Amino acid sequence: MTSGVTDMPLEELWRHRAPRTCPADFEDFWNQTIESARQAAQPADLRREASPVSTVLIENLTFSGYAGDPIQAQIVRPTTSAPAPAVLQFLDYGEGAGLPGERLHWASCGYVSVIMDSRGQGTRLTAGHTADPHGTGPSVPGFMTRGILDPETFYYRRLYTDALRLVDAVAELPFVDASRIAVTGRGQGGSLALAAAALHRRVAAAMPCAPLLCDAGRSIVITPQPPITEITRFLSVHHGREPEVLRTLAYTDGAELAYRVTIPTYMSTSLMDGVAMPSTAFAAFHNLASQDKSLEVYEHNAHEGGGYRHWLRQVEWLRERFGSD
């Protein structure tokens, strides 16, 4: 192992466990949140996107997320009409779904590729198209601390609910094989993939990469790079509010959600990642209830992880579970 920002030697990471922080009302909180969103939902809208790309179909899906809010997702799929397995992609912090045809790799392998916009984001690298209409109290610029003093108002309650509602919407599409829905994402997207795998019964496989918001109490103390440092900055000003912050984070902590993940799961982490510290990813991995689980470790990489090489491994892993149409 090379030196870098890793917080533990690799042999210790394989033994690391996070303390339990699960609130007593965790199940009720999420059941009520998703049921409320479903009751507020409007019919989904699917429209063809103009694009010079002719080998796949590109469409825009508008579906109802948290509180019935309209959320955008881009669908890229094979031109055949037979139902195909779907891969739902959740984006890293600040990214948006981008322009039509910007992400073609999963569709090129025969999957229905669905890329969800993250509400209010989409100003880093790729453009976003979905607003977040809900205001919050004091927060550090960014999204990590919006509404963080109460789990009811926390930004990530809304974003996780959007991810769960996307699974609902995709499972109803006639060109999707609803028995073969996978979720994936890196960083923030890895957290959303863990949440969907933990809280939605229609998800059949998960591939979270370097997830944020895992082992939150440890993460906010040791992580040197944004966006987790937004929480550290918040606490440096709002002295004495740590108990409220940690209580809120317990509802979205990937290490807690992992206990509820029973489906095949292929995770990854990088030992030089200063955005999503490797010990926090290991904490989530160890808590997975899946019988079929594995963790890819990239010793010399940072938050970019294994890049295209890791995607090739994901394709191979998913084909072993979903088959090849």
GROMACS .gro file of C-alpha atoms in nm:
model
  325
    1MET     CA    1   0.000   0.000   0.000
    2THR     CA    2   0.133   0.343  -0.088
    3SER     CA    3   0.117   0.638   0.148
    4GLY     CA    4  -0.164   0.888   0.099
    5VAL     CA    5  -0.472   1.011   0.280
    6THR     CA    6  -0.586   0.667   0.392
    7ASP     CA    7  -0.676   0.669   0.761
    8MET     CA    8  -0.585   0.305   0.839
    9PRO     CA    9  -0.351   0.041   0.699
   10LEU     CA   10  -0.527  -0.202   0.470
   11GLU     CA   11  -0.508  -0.491   0.715
   12GLU     CA   12  -0.688  -0.278   0.978
   13LEU     CA   13  -0.953  -0.170   0.728
   14TRP     CA   14  -1.056  -0.532   0.681
   15ARG     CA   15  -1.123  -0.548   1.056
   16HIS     CA   16  -1.282  -0.203   1.102
   17ARG     CA   17  -1.642  -0.185   1.226
   18ALA     CA   18  -1.861   0.118   1.289
   19PRO     CA   19  -2.068   0.160   1.607
   20ARG     CA   20  -2.445   0.127   1.571
   21THR     CA   21  -2.629   0.461   1.562
   22CYS     CA   22  -2.970   0.349   1.434
   23PRO     CA   23  -3.255   0.567   1.568
   24ALA     CA   24  -3.547   0.377   1.721
   25ASP     CA   25  -3.789   0.516   1.463
   26PHE     CA   26  -3.562   0.452   1.161
   27GLU     CA   27  -3.803   0.212   0.988
   28ASP     CA   28  -4.108   0.429   1.053
   29PHE     CA   29  -3.923   0.740   0.936
   30TRP     CA   30  -3.842   0.595   0.596
   31ASN     CA   31  -4.170   0.406   0.553
   32GLN     CA   32  -4.369   0.722   0.621
   33THR     CA   33  -4.142   0.934   0.401
   34ILE     CA   34  -4.173   0.711   0.095
   35GLU     CA   35  -4.545   0.648   0.147
   36SER     CA   36  -4.609   1.022   0.167
   37ALA     CA   37  -4.412   1.073  -0.157
   38ARG     CA   38  -4.611   0.800  -0.330
   39GLN     CA   39  -4.940   0.956  -0.224
   40ALA     CA   40  -4.828   1.292  -0.366
   41ALA     CA   41  -4.710   1.144  -0.696
   42GLN     CA   42  -4.833   1.253  -1.038
   43PRO     CA   43  -4.816   1.031  -1.349
   44ALA     CA   44  -4.468   1.007  -1.496
   45ASP     CA   45  -4.398   1.172  -1.830
   46LEU     CA   46  -4.164   1.019  -2.091
   47ARG     CA   47  -4.053   1.220  -2.395
   48ARG     CA   48  -3.807   1.152  -2.675
   49GLU     CA   49  -3.495   1.370  -2.673
   50ALA     CA   50  -3.344   1.517  -2.987
   51SER     CA   51  -2.993   1.380  -3.041
   52PRO     CA   52  -2.763   1.292  -3.331
   53VAL     CA   53  -2.704   0.955  -3.161
   54SER     CA   54  -2.893   0.696  -3.366
   55THR     CA   55  -2.785   0.359  -3.223
   56VAL     CA   56  -2.986   0.402  -2.899
   57LEU     CA   57  -3.306   0.576  -2.792
   58ILE     CA   58  -3.270   0.878  -2.564
   59GLU     CA   59  -3.567   0.998  -2.359
   60ASN     CA   60  -3.640   1.234  -2.073
   61LEU     CA   61  -3.836   1.095  -1.780
   62THR     CA   62  -4.013   1.333  -1.542
   63PHE     CA   63  -4.131   1.154  -1.230
   64SER     CA   64  -4.251   1.256  -0.884
   65GLY     CA   65  -3.990   1.252  -0.609
   66TYR     CA   66  -4.006   1.374  -0.252
   67ALA     CA   67  -4.335   1.553  -0.174
   68GLY     CA   68  -4.441   1.497  -0.537
   69ASP     CA   69  -4.169   1.732  -0.667
   70PRO     CA   70  -4.094   1.687  -1.040
   71ILE     CA   71  -3.755   1.520  -1.090
   72GLN     CA   72  -3.576   1.472  -1.420
   73ALA     CA   73  -3.398   1.157  -1.534
   74GLN     CA   74  -3.237   1.073  -1.865
   75ILE     CA   75  -3.306   0.733  -2.019
   76VAL     CA   76  -3.071   0.582  -2.276
   77ARG     CA   77  -3.179   0.242  -2.403
   78PRO     CA   78  -3.146  -0.010  -2.685
   79THR     CA   79  -3.375   0.033  -2.983
   80THR     CA   80  -3.529  -0.312  -2.935
   81SER     CA   81  -3.876  -0.330  -2.780
   82ALA     CA   82  -3.822  -0.637  -2.560
   83PRO     CA   83  -3.799  -0.560  -2.186
   84ALA     CA   84  -3.436  -0.527  -2.080
   85PRO     CA   85  -3.260  -0.505  -1.741
   86ALA     CA   86  -3.206  -0.151  -1.611
   87VAL     CA   87  -2.911   0.020  -1.446
   88LEU     CA   88  -3.004   0.327  -1.243
   89GLN     CA   89  -2.714   0.569  -1.209
   90PHE     CA   90  -2.697   0.818  -0.923
   91LEU     CA   91  -2.456   1.107  -0.955
   92ASP     CA   92  -2.168   1.233  -0.749
   93TYR     CA   93  -2.186   1.559  -0.556
   94GLY     CA   94  -2.259   1.860  -0.776
   95GLU     CA   95  -2.313   1.666  -1.099
   96GLY     CA   96  -2.623   1.667  -1.317
   97ALA     CA   97  -2.756   1.421  -1.573
   98GLY     CA   98  -2.595   1.625  -1.849
   99LEU     CA   99  -2.692   1.659  -2.213
  100PRO     CA  100  -2.880   1.391  -2.409
  101GLY     CA  101  -2.639   1.120  -2.514
  102GLU     CA  102  -2.359   1.226  -2.279
  103ARG     CA  103  -2.361   0.890  -2.097
  104LEU     CA  104  -2.391   0.593  -2.334
  105HIS     CA  105  -2.184   0.315  -2.180
  106TRP     CA  106  -2.450   0.108  -2.001
  107ALA     CA  107  -2.695   0.130  -2.291
  108SER     CA  108  -2.419   0.017  -2.527
  109CYS     CA  109  -2.410  -0.309  -2.326
  110GLY     CA  110  -2.783  -0.370  -2.372
  111TYR     CA  111  -2.914  -0.219  -2.049
  112VAL     CA  112  -3.179   0.047  -2.002
  113SER     CA  113  -2.961   0.321  -1.857
  114VAL     CA  114  -3.136   0.570  -1.627
  115ILE     CA  115  -2.945   0.874  -1.498
  116MET     CA  116  -3.121   1.069  -1.223
  117ASP     CA  117  -3.073   1.442  -1.183
  118SER     CA  118  -2.988   1.540  -0.825
  119ARG     CA  119  -3.228   1.813  -0.717
  120GLY     CA  120  -3.067   2.156  -0.700
  121GLN     CA  121  -2.731   2.029  -0.825
  122GLY     CA  122  -2.574   2.009  -1.169
  123THR     CA  123  -2.317   2.289  -1.176
  124ARG     CA  124  -2.001   2.073  -1.164
  125LEU     CA  125  -1.879   1.892  -1.477
  126THR     CA  126  -2.229   1.806  -1.606
  127ALA     CA  127  -2.545   2.016  -1.617
  128GLY     CA  128  -2.852   1.952  -1.405
  129HIS     CA  129  -3.215   2.037  -1.478
  130THR     CA  130  -3.403   1.974  -1.151
  131ALA     CA  131  -3.477   2.235  -0.883
  132ASP     CA  132  -3.507   2.183  -0.509
  133PRO     CA  133  -3.805   2.397  -0.400
  134HIS     CA  134  -3.765   2.337  -0.025
  135GLY     CA  135  -3.601   2.599   0.193
  136THR     CA  136  -3.397   2.524   0.506
  137GLY     CA  137  -3.237   2.699   0.800
  138PRO     CA  138  -2.875   2.812   0.829
  139SER     CA  139  -2.632   2.609   0.622
  140VAL     CA  140  -2.282   2.617   0.478
  141PRO     CA  141  -2.282   2.680   0.100
  142GLY     CA  142  -2.343   2.346  -0.070
  143PHE     CA  143  -2.595   2.073   0.011
  144MET     CA  144  -2.448   1.875   0.299
  145THR     CA  145  -2.584   2.097   0.576
  146ARG     CA  146  -2.919   2.205   0.433
  147GLY     CA  147  -3.172   2.132   0.706
  148ILE     CA  148  -2.916   1.923   0.895
  149LEU     CA  149  -3.050   2.002   1.243
  150ASP     CA  150  -3.363   1.793   1.183
  151PRO     CA  151  -3.401   1.469   0.983
  152GLU     CA  152  -3.738   1.593   0.857
  153THR     CA  153  -3.579   1.891   0.681
  154PHE     CA  154  -3.243   1.741   0.581
  155TYR     CA  155  -3.161   1.774   0.212
  156TYR     CA  156  -3.059   1.411   0.184
  157ARG     CA  157  -3.399   1.294   0.305
  158ARG     CA  158  -3.536   1.452  -0.011
  159LEU     CA  159  -3.260   1.320  -0.238
  160TYR     CA  160  -3.282   0.964  -0.103
  161THR     CA  161  -3.659   0.974  -0.152
  162ASP     CA  162  -3.610   1.085  -0.513
  163ALA     CA  163  -3.389   0.778  -0.567
  164LEU     CA  164  -3.650   0.545  -0.418
  165ARG     CA  165  -3.925   0.699  -0.627
  166LEU     CA  166  -3.712   0.659  -0.939
  167VAL     CA  167  -3.709   0.283  -0.875
  168ASP     CA  168  -4.091   0.297  -0.856
  169ALA     CA  169  -4.111   0.483  -1.186
  170VAL     CA  170  -3.860   0.267  -1.374
  171ALA     CA  171  -4.025  -0.057  -1.259
  172GLU     CA  172  -4.344   0.055  -1.437
  173LEU     CA  173  -4.183   0.124  -1.775
  174PRO     CA  174  -4.289  -0.134  -2.037
  175PHE     CA  175  -3.938  -0.167  -2.181
  176VAL     CA  176  -3.781  -0.253  -1.842
  177ASP     CA  177  -3.754  -0.601  -1.695
  178ALA     CA  178  -3.861  -0.504  -1.341
  179SER     CA  179  -3.705  -0.818  -1.195
  180ARG     CA  180  -3.358  -0.699  -1.304
  181ILE     CA  181  -3.303  -0.347  -1.174
  182ALA     CA  182  -2.952  -0.254  -1.059
  183VAL     CA  183  -2.832   0.066  -0.893
  184THR     CA  184  -2.490   0.226  -0.903
  185GLY     CA  185  -2.309   0.553  -0.839
  186ARG     CA  186  -1.989   0.703  -0.702
  187GLY     CA  187  -1.953   0.927  -0.397
  188GLN     CA  188  -2.292   1.083  -0.334
  189GLY     CA  189  -2.427   0.846  -0.597
  190GLY     CA  190  -2.283   0.552  -0.406
  191SER     CA  191  -2.482   0.664  -0.100
  192LEU     CA  192  -2.800   0.681  -0.308
  193ALA     CA  193  -2.732   0.334  -0.447
  194LEU     CA  194  -2.693   0.198  -0.093
  195ALA     CA  195  -3.017   0.367   0.014
  196ALA     CA  196  -3.210   0.226  -0.281
  197ALA     CA  197  -3.069  -0.122  -0.218
  198ALA     CA  198  -3.159  -0.100   0.150
  199LEU     CA  199  -3.506   0.053   0.126
  200HIS     CA  200  -3.662  -0.065  -0.201
  201ARG     CA  201  -3.760  -0.428  -0.263
  202ARG     CA  202  -3.751  -0.391  -0.644
  203VAL     CA  203  -3.373  -0.338  -0.654
  204ALA     CA  204  -3.201  -0.666  -0.746
  205ALA     CA  205  -2.830  -0.570  -0.747
  206ALA     CA  206  -2.620  -0.282  -0.618
  207MET     CA  207  -2.282  -0.142  -0.724
  208PRO     CA  208  -2.197   0.151  -0.493
  209CYS     CA  209  -1.856   0.312  -0.540
  210ALA     CA  210  -1.681   0.515  -0.266
  211PRO     CA  211  -2.008   0.612  -0.096
  212LEU     CA  212  -2.032   0.932   0.109
  213LEU     CA  213  -2.221   0.963   0.438
  214CYS     CA  214  -2.104   0.628   0.577
  215ASP     CA  215  -1.996   0.597   0.942
  216ALA     CA  216  -2.094   0.961   0.969
  217GLY     CA  217  -1.958   1.032   1.317
  218ARG     CA  218  -1.612   0.923   1.209
  219SER     CA  219  -1.639   1.069   0.861
  220ILE     CA  220  -1.699   1.428   0.972
  221VAL     CA  221  -1.391   1.415   1.195
  222ILE     CA  222  -1.134   1.255   0.961
  223THR     CA  223  -1.234   1.353   0.606
  224PRO     CA  224  -0.998   1.623   0.469
  225GLN     CA  225  -1.176   1.715   0.144
  226PRO     CA  226  -1.521   1.849   0.048
  227PRO     CA  227  -1.810   1.796   0.057
  228ILE     CA  228  -1.807   1.629   0.402
  229THR     CA  229  -1.602   1.924   0.528
  230GLU     CA  230  -1.914   2.140   0.487
  231ILE     CA  231  -2.050   1.963   0.795
  232THR     CA  232  -1.726   2.022   0.983
  233ARG     CA  233  -1.742   2.394   0.896
  234PHE     CA  234  -2.104   2.408   1.012
  235LEU     CA  235  -2.012   2.259   1.350
  236SER     CA  236  -1.715   2.495   1.383
  237VAL     CA  237  -1.965   2.782   1.392
  238HIS     CA  238  -2.273   2.619   1.546
  239HIS     CA  239  -2.110   2.501   1.867
  240GLY     CA  240  -2.301   2.247   2.070
  241ARG     CA  241  -2.518   2.130   1.778
  242GLU     CA  242  -2.325   1.807   1.715
  243PRO     CA  243  -2.586   1.582   1.885
  244GLU     CA  244  -2.858   1.714   1.653
  245VAL     CA  245  -2.635   1.681   1.348
  246LEU     CA  246  -2.535   1.325   1.432
  247ARG     CA  247  -2.898   1.230   1.500
  248THR     CA  248  -2.996   1.360   1.156
  249LEU     CA  249  -2.707   1.185   0.982
  250ALA     CA  250  -2.802   0.853   1.144
  251TYR     CA  251  -3.107   0.833   0.915
  252THR     CA  252  -2.893   0.856   0.599
  253ASP     CA  253  -2.577   0.680   0.716
  254GLY     CA  254  -2.472   0.417   0.463
  255ALA     CA  255  -2.319   0.201   0.737
  256GLU     CA  256  -2.664   0.179   0.900
  257LEU     CA  257  -2.848   0.128   0.573
  258ALA     CA  258  -2.608  -0.155   0.487
  259TYR     CA  259  -2.761  -0.378   0.754
  260ARG     CA  260  -3.078  -0.382   0.541
  261VAL     CA  261  -2.907  -0.471   0.212
  262THR     CA  262  -2.962  -0.840   0.132
  263ILE     CA  263  -2.919  -0.835  -0.248
  264PRO     CA  264  -2.594  -0.900  -0.442
  265THR     CA  265  -2.364  -0.602  -0.385
  266TYR     CA  266  -2.034  -0.507  -0.547
  267MET     CA  267  -1.865  -0.214  -0.372
  268SER     CA  268  -1.541  -0.028  -0.435
  269THR     CA  269  -1.313   0.207  -0.245
  270SER     CA  270  -0.975   0.371  -0.302
  271LEU     CA  271  -0.706   0.398  -0.038
  272MET     CA  272  -0.600   0.750  -0.140
  273ASP     CA  273  -0.955   0.888  -0.146
  274GLY     CA  274  -0.984   1.203   0.067
  275VAL     CA  275  -1.348   1.265  -0.033
  276ALA     CA  276  -1.498   0.934   0.084
  277MET     CA  277  -1.251   0.791   0.332
  278PRO     CA  278  -1.182   0.419   0.283
  279SER     CA  279  -1.254   0.326   0.646
  280THR     CA  280  -1.609   0.458   0.608
  281ALA     CA  281  -1.665   0.247   0.295
  282PHE     CA  282  -1.524  -0.059   0.473
  283ALA     CA  283  -1.764   0.008   0.763
  284ALA     CA  284  -2.059  -0.005   0.523
  285PHE     CA  285  -1.926  -0.312   0.344
  286HIS     CA  286  -1.881  -0.511   0.665
  287ASN     CA  287  -2.241  -0.435   0.765
  288LEU     CA  288  -2.396  -0.559   0.441
  289ALA     CA  289  -2.640  -0.844   0.505
  290SER     CA  290  -2.585  -0.978   0.153
  291GLN     CA  291  -2.461  -1.333   0.109
  292ASP     CA  292  -2.320  -1.227  -0.228
  293LYS     CA  293  -2.097  -0.928  -0.160
  294SER     CA  294  -1.749  -0.815  -0.259
  295LEU     CA  295  -1.534  -0.506  -0.224
  296GLU     CA  296  -1.287  -0.389  -0.489
  297VAL     CA  297  -0.995  -0.199  -0.336
  298TYR     CA  298  -0.786   0.040  -0.548
  299GLU     CA  299  -0.467   0.101  -0.352
  300HIS     CA  300  -0.320   0.382  -0.562
  301ASN     CA  301  -0.634   0.572  -0.660
  302ALA     CA  302  -0.820   0.868  -0.513
  303HIS     CA  303  -1.191   0.950  -0.549
  304GLU     CA  304  -1.191   0.869  -0.920
  305GLY     CA  305  -1.152   0.504  -0.816
  306GLY     CA  306  -1.082   0.247  -1.083
  307GLY     CA  307  -1.241   0.458  -1.357
  308TYR     CA  308  -1.316   0.274  -1.680
  309ARG     CA  309  -1.135  -0.036  -1.554
  310HIS     CA  310  -1.378  -0.060  -1.265
  311TRP     CA  311  -1.675  -0.011  -1.497
  312LEU     CA  312  -1.554  -0.310  -1.702
  313ARG     CA  313  -1.549  -0.513  -1.382
  314GLN     CA  314  -1.899  -0.393  -1.297
  315VAL     CA  315  -2.026  -0.507  -1.638
  316GLU     CA  316  -1.877  -0.852  -1.589
  317TRP     CA  317  -2.013  -0.876  -1.233
  318LEU     CA  318  -2.364  -0.768  -1.334
  319ARG     CA  319  -2.378  -1.006  -1.632
  320GLU     CA  320  -2.300  -1.293  -1.397
  321ARG     CA  321  -2.609  -1.199  -1.192
  322PHE     CA  322  -2.850  -1.073  -1.459
  323GLY     CA  323  -2.737  -1.279  -1.755
  324SER     CA  324  -2.665  -1.151  -2.103
  325ASP     CA  325  -2.966  -1.083  -2.329
   0.00000   0.00000   0.00000
